[in-house]
Amino acid sequence: MEYLPEMHLHNPATVEEAIRLHDAAPASRYLAGGSDLLVNIRRGIEQPDHLVYLNGIAEMHAITDGPDQISIGAAVTLRELAESVLLREHFAAVAQAAGEVAGPSHREYGTLGGNLCLDTRCVFYNQSEWWRAANNYCLKYRGDTCHVAPAGKKCFAAFSGDVAPALLLFDAEVELAGPDGRRRIALMDLYRNDGMDHLTLTSGELMVAVHVPKMPSAIPTGYAKSRVRGSIDFPLAGVAVRMGLQDQLIADLRIGLTGVSPLPFLVRGLETFIGRRPDDACLEEVRDVVRRQAKAMKTTLTPPHYRRRVAGALAQKLAESIF
Amino acid sequence: MNKISPIQSIGIPKPLVDGPEKATGKAMFAADFQATDATVGRILRSPVAHANIISIDTSQAEALPGVLAVVTEADCADGYGVLPIAMNEWALARHRVRYRGEPVAAVAAMDVATAQRALDLIDVVYEELPAYFTADEARAEGALDLHDDKPGNIEREVEFDLGDVDAGMAKADLVREVDFHCAEVCQAQMEPHAAFAEYDAARERLTIRPSTQVPFYVHKMLARTMGMSESHIRVIKPHIGGGFGCRTETLQSDLIAGLLARKARGTVKVVLSREETFITHRGRPESHIKMKVGMTKDGTITAVDFTAQQRGGAYSGYGIVTILYAGSLIYGIYDIVSARFQGYRVLTNTPPCGAFRGHGTVKTRFAFENLIDGMATELGLDPFAVRRANLLVAPTMTENDLLVNSYGLDQCLDWVEKASGWKQRKGKLGPNKGLGMACSHYISGASKPKHWTGEPHATIHLRVDWDASITLLTGAAEIGQGSSTVMAQCVAETLGVDMGRIRVIAADSALTPKDNGSYSSRVTFMVGNASIDAAQNLKALLIEAAARKLEIAPEDVECLGEVYRGGQQDQGLTFEEVVMEALKGEGTLAVKGIYDTIPESWGGRKYRGAAIGGTMAFSYAAQVVEVTVDPDTAEITVDKVWVAHDCGKALNPLAVEGQVQGSVWMGLGQAMSEETRFHDGLPLHANMLDYRVPTIVESPPIEVGIIEANDPHGPFGAKEAGEGSLTGFLPALTNAVADAMGVRATALPLTPDRLLELLEKKARDERVSANASGKVA
Amino acid sequence: MKSTLSLTVNGVTRDDVVPDNLLLVDYLRDKAGLTGTKIGCDGGECGACTVLIDGRPRHACLTLAATCQNAKVETVDGLSRDGRLTAIQRGFHEKLGSQCGFCTPGMIMASEALLRRNPDPSEADIRDALAANICRCTGYVKIIEAVQFAARERTA
C-alpha cells in the first residue's frame, strides 16, 4: 500500500510539447507504462513533482516498415513487440526478448522505451524508504556506501531490461528528442558502465523511436533468460545470440548480454570464431568467453557465480538451437 | 410409492458455500470495509535490530493537524503472546526493540500522507545493543540475552530418549548421519494483514474485523492489551485471504488497530504493506537438523538419533510448540522403537517465527525421508520397500504415546506406486530425469488445547425458526479452506436435508459460539464432530415433533430428511410442517452440539512437553515426484506429482483435492525457490518479487489419490486433509534429483545455483578420483 | 493537482474529480466503492489488482487513474451484472479455482481477457495468460480446470 506523493500529470499530444512541459517543470519525469517508474516512486527512489505522460503521442506508437530499416515507436508496448509479425520475421530475438519481460499483464503496458531506459537494479536499492534508511541508504541513492562492494566507489546495480541485448545484435539506433532538437545514436551509446548513472540521455531528453537496419539476408537470432521462476522475474542473466553459418562454418556471431552488469553489451572477441565449425568444442569455447565477460556482482539474491555460469550456458544452448 | 430418501451431502464434490461471493468480488476482506469517518492507521517501525528505547517523543506528531491518535507501549495495559507460558511480546515495543521492523508507535490520521508525516515527527532515541542474526551467534558464549528470563537465548531446550537408541544403532547394518539446513520460509498469503476497528465511544466498546485465523485469541489479546473487559469487545472475522499459519496468533496490527480506534474514539483501518506483512512474519524457522538413522539390510529402521536447532526470532510466539513438534512427530508414521532427540529453539534479532502449515514437522521429515532414501540406495533397496518395512499397524500407541487409530499409509504407497508407474519407469527415464518419493503425516488437531479451561474443544449452535431454514452458528474461522462448507455438509448429512436449507454464520463473537480457531488441522475433525452432534440433537427434537403430529411413537418415525413419516404408506410431513409442530409451545429452536477429545489422545508424559503431538487421528500421505534437470543451467522442472492422501472419509472430495494440491505445491515453493534471508537483520525478500512464490508457469500437474482409512472417531470417519501432504514434497524432490543427477541435496531451497554447485562439485570429485585411479582419458 | 476523469466503469459512465497521484486501484476501491479489485503487494508483483482497460488486462496498482481518460474499465464487480455468474465465475466457483478468494478477482479478469481473444485456449495458453497472477492456495491446478470449464461453457 505504499502510496504516491502529490504530483502533477501532464498529457502532451506531441513530442515537442512533451519536451517543453518537461523542461518547464523542475523535478519532472517522463511516464510511459509506469511498470518500473511508479514502483520506484512508491518506494521513494524517485520523487518527481511532475510526470509527463507519453501515451497520447501518436508518433511514438508506430511500427514502420521502411526499405532499409524498421522503426519502432518508443511507446510501443512489449506485447505489441512480441506479437509483431514484422519483428518476428526480421529480428526474432527482439520479439522473443519482449515476450520474456516480466509477465503478460506487465507487457500490456510496459513499453519498448521503458524497457530500454529501465533503471538499474540492486537488492540494496529496490527496497522501501524505511528499508534503505535503516541500511544508511546506498551509493546509488542518498548514501555513500555501496553495499555490494563497500570498499569501492562504483555502483554495480545491474541493467535488467530484456530487449536491449537483442537490439544490440542488429546495430539498432535510438532517436532521442530534447530541448536542443533530435539526434540519433547507436543503442550501444545510450549506455555507460555506471550503475548510478547508466544512461547517456541529457537533461530532458526523451527516447522517441528505435530504428533497426534490416539485414541483407536472414541470420538466425534468439533470446533466452535465466530466472528462478517461469515468469515475472527480472533476468539473472539474459542472452541474445545471432549466429549465421556459411558452408557449415560460422560466418557471423554476436552475443548480447543483460542482467550481469550496469549496462547491456555485446560480448567482445567473438571474431576469433568466424570460420570455425560450430561443433561442441567450439561452442564450449563460446560459452567460456561469455562466462568471462558476464561479470555479475552481488546485486541479486542469486549469487554471481551462478549468473556467470548460466550466461555462458544459455549462450551455448542458443547457439546450438538457432541454426 | 414414495422414493423419497435422505439427501446425501458428504462424499460428493461440493463447491464452497461462500464461493459465489469470491467469484463476484462481493466477498469482504478486512481492507474492503469502508466508512466515511474512517481514519488511516500507520505504524512506525524500528530501524535498528536490537536497542534499548531511551525515549519516545510523540508531541510533534500529536500536534500535527489531521492526526487523531498516536499510541505507544504506554497505551498498552499488558504484553501478549499465543502461549500462556510465553507471553513476552507487546503490541508496541516496550523499553527495547529486538528486530528491525518491530512496531514502536502508531498513528491514526485523516489520510495516509498525514499519517506518514506524523510518523516522521516521532522522535525515538535508541541505545543500540549487539544483535544476533543466526542461532549460533545468539547461543555463543557471552552473547547478550534478548530476554532476561531466557538465559543463553534459549527459548526452549527439548530432550527425549525413548527405547534403547544405542542398542538399536548397534543392531543396524547401516548407520548414516547427515546435516541438513533448511531456509526460513514465509506463508506469503495473498492478503496483506489488515484490521478494521470501530470504537463506540459512547459505550466504550470495540468492534474489530481482523484478518485472522483465530478470532478468539485476538479477542482475548485485545482485552489484555487494551485493559478492556472481554465483554466490551466484538470480533467479527471477515473473509480471509489465506493464512497458512501466520494468522494463528494475534498480530500487532490487530492490537494496534484496537488501540488507535479507542484513542481516536472512532474508526481506524490498518492495512499493512506487503513489506510489513513479511516483517510481521510468523513463518517457518531456519533449521539445522542433524539426523542419524540405523537400518538393517531389509530396510527396518532400528533407531533414530537427531537434533534440531531453530532460529526462532525475537519473541516466543509458538516457539516452544514448534520445537516440540520437530521432535515428537518423528513418531506416528513408521514403527520407530527407539529415538533420541535434542532440540533448541533459539531467540535471535529477526522477526518472530510462528506456525506454518505442517507446523514443526516439515524439516524433520525432510531430513528423515531424504536420509533413508540415500540409505535405501546404499543398501540396494527400493524406497517403497523401505517404507513398507516400517509400517505401523493400527490401532496402536507409539513409543511416545501418540494414539493411532486409523492408518492408510500402506494404501497411499500402493496408489502412488501404481499411478506413477514407479515399477516400470524408475531408472528408465533416460538422462537427467528422475523419480523420487517420500511420505508424511499430520495431526487432526492438537488434542490438548493451549488454553485449558475445561470447555469442550468445539461448540456449534443450530437455530431453526418458522421459515424452516437452518442457521448454523460457528466460531470456526473460514479462511478459504472450506470449513463453513464442511460444517454445512455434516449438518445436512445428519439431517438428510438439502444443503440449501443451511446458512452458515461464522466467527462473530456477538453471535457465534467460541471456537479456538483454524489451525493444526483441527476444524474438520473437531468442529465437524460438533456439527454432527448438534444436528443429531436437532433431529431428535424434530422426530419428537413429527411423532406428536403423526400420533405415533418417536421410534416409529422414519426420517427421510425433507420428509418425516410413519411408514411407506404414510404421505408424511414436510420438513416445514415438522418444524412448525416443533415450534409449538417452544418457539425458535436452538440446539447445541459439542465435541471433546478423549484422554488417550492427549499425548504422553515420558518427557517434558510430550503432550505436543497428541491428536485424535493422523492423516497420511505418500507422493512421487518426477523431475527433469537441465545439466547446464541446473534448472529443475517438476514434470508431475502423484500424491495419495489418507484423510479418512473424504467429506468433500473436491475440497480435499484442492487442499492436497495446494499443500504439495506449497511444499514445492519451499523446496525450490522460497526463502527469507536477512542483511544485518533487514529482510532481503520482503516483496513478491524476491520472495519467489511459484507462478503458474513452472507449477506442475498434481494428480491426487484420495485414500479413505476412516478413523473411528472422525466425523463420518474423516481426518485432516490440509497439511499432511505438504511435507513429503521436499524430500521427494531431493530424492528425485538424486535419482536424476546422482547428487543429494541437503540444503533447501534447491535453487538452480545450489544445484549447480552440487553438480560442479560432483564433476570435480569425479575428475579427482579419475586422476587418482589413473584412468585419465 | 486534480482533473476531471471521465470513463466507464463496468459499463457505467462516471465523472470524478481525481488527484493526479491517485492510483486506479484506489480510485476503483475508494471512489467508486468497487472493492472487488484487491491489493496484494506494493506494486505490480502479484496480479491481484488485474482489471481490464479497453479489454486488455492491466495492473490497477501501477496505473494512474488520471491516465484512464475515456477508457473502458472492467472489474470483477461488474462481470455478473444481470445477477448471474458468468462462465468464468462459475468455473472458479464450481471447479474450486478459488479457495481464499483473494487472487480470484485478478485471476478472473486475466482469464476473461484470455477467453475473449482466444475462446479455445490450450493449457499452455492458459498458463501464459495467467503468468502474472500469483495464487497461494490452489497450486493452480484447479485454476486451469476452471478456465477450461469456462471455455467449454462459453462455446456450448
mmCIF file of C-alpha atoms in Angstrom, chain B residues 18 22 29 211-215 237-245 247-248 476-484 518-519 659, chain C residues 99-101 137:
data_model
loop_
_atom_site.group_PDB
_atom_site.id
_atom_site.type_symbol
_atom_site.label_atom_id
_atom_site.label_comp_id
_atom_site.label_asym_id
_atom_site.label_seq_id
_atom_site.Cartn_x
_atom_site.Cartn_y
_atom_site.Cartn_z
ATOM 1 C CA ASP B 18 -19.099 -18.935 0.075
ATOM 2 C CA LYS B 22 -15.433 -14.734 -4.053
ATOM 3 C CA PHE B 29 -11.946 -8.779 3.308
ATOM 4 C CA SER B 211 -7.567 -10.728 9.055
ATOM 5 C CA THR B 212 -7.107 -13.647 11.416
ATOM 6 C CA GLN B 213 -7.416 -17.415 11.669
ATOM 7 C CA VAL B 214 -8.040 -17.136 15.410
ATOM 8 C CA PRO B 215 -10.697 -14.556 16.244
ATOM 9 C CA LYS B 237 -13.926 -12.325 11.175
ATOM 10 C CA PRO B 238 -14.329 -11.076 7.607
ATOM 11 C CA HIS B 239 -13.277 -13.076 4.554
ATOM 12 C CA ILE B 240 -9.653 -14.064 4.986
ATOM 13 C CA GLY B 241 -7.156 -14.082 2.159
ATOM 14 C CA GLY B 242 -5.276 -17.148 3.300
ATOM 15 C CA GLY B 243 -3.276 -17.733 6.416
ATOM 16 C CA PHE B 244 -1.293 -20.963 6.351
ATOM 17 C CA GLY B 245 -0.449 -20.370 9.988
ATOM 18 C CA ARG B 247 -2.530 -15.699 11.421
ATOM 19 C CA THR B 248 -2.877 -18.383 14.083
ATOM 20 C CA ALA B 476 -14.635 -21.615 13.394
ATOM 21 C CA ALA B 477 -12.717 -19.368 11.035
ATOM 22 C CA GLU B 478 -13.360 -19.957 7.357
ATOM 23 C CA ILE B 479 -10.094 -18.862 5.745
ATOM 24 C CA GLY B 480 -10.576 -20.362 2.308
ATOM 25 C CA GLN B 481 -10.035 -23.939 3.392
ATOM 26 C CA GLY B 482 -13.754 -24.667 3.200
ATOM 27 C CA SER B 483 -14.587 -25.072 6.881
ATOM 28 C CA SER B 484 -18.033 -23.486 6.617
ATOM 29 C CA SER B 518 -8.373 -22.610 12.331
ATOM 30 C CA TYR B 519 -5.006 -24.193 12.991
ATOM 31 C CA GLN B 659 -6.208 -28.805 -0.197
ATOM 32 C CA GLN C 99 -10.025 -21.077 -2.201
ATOM 33 C CA CYS C 100 -9.362 -17.990 -0.073
ATOM 34 C CA GLY C 101 -10.593 -15.842 -2.932
ATOM 35 C CA CYS C 137 -3.887 -21.641 -2.242
#
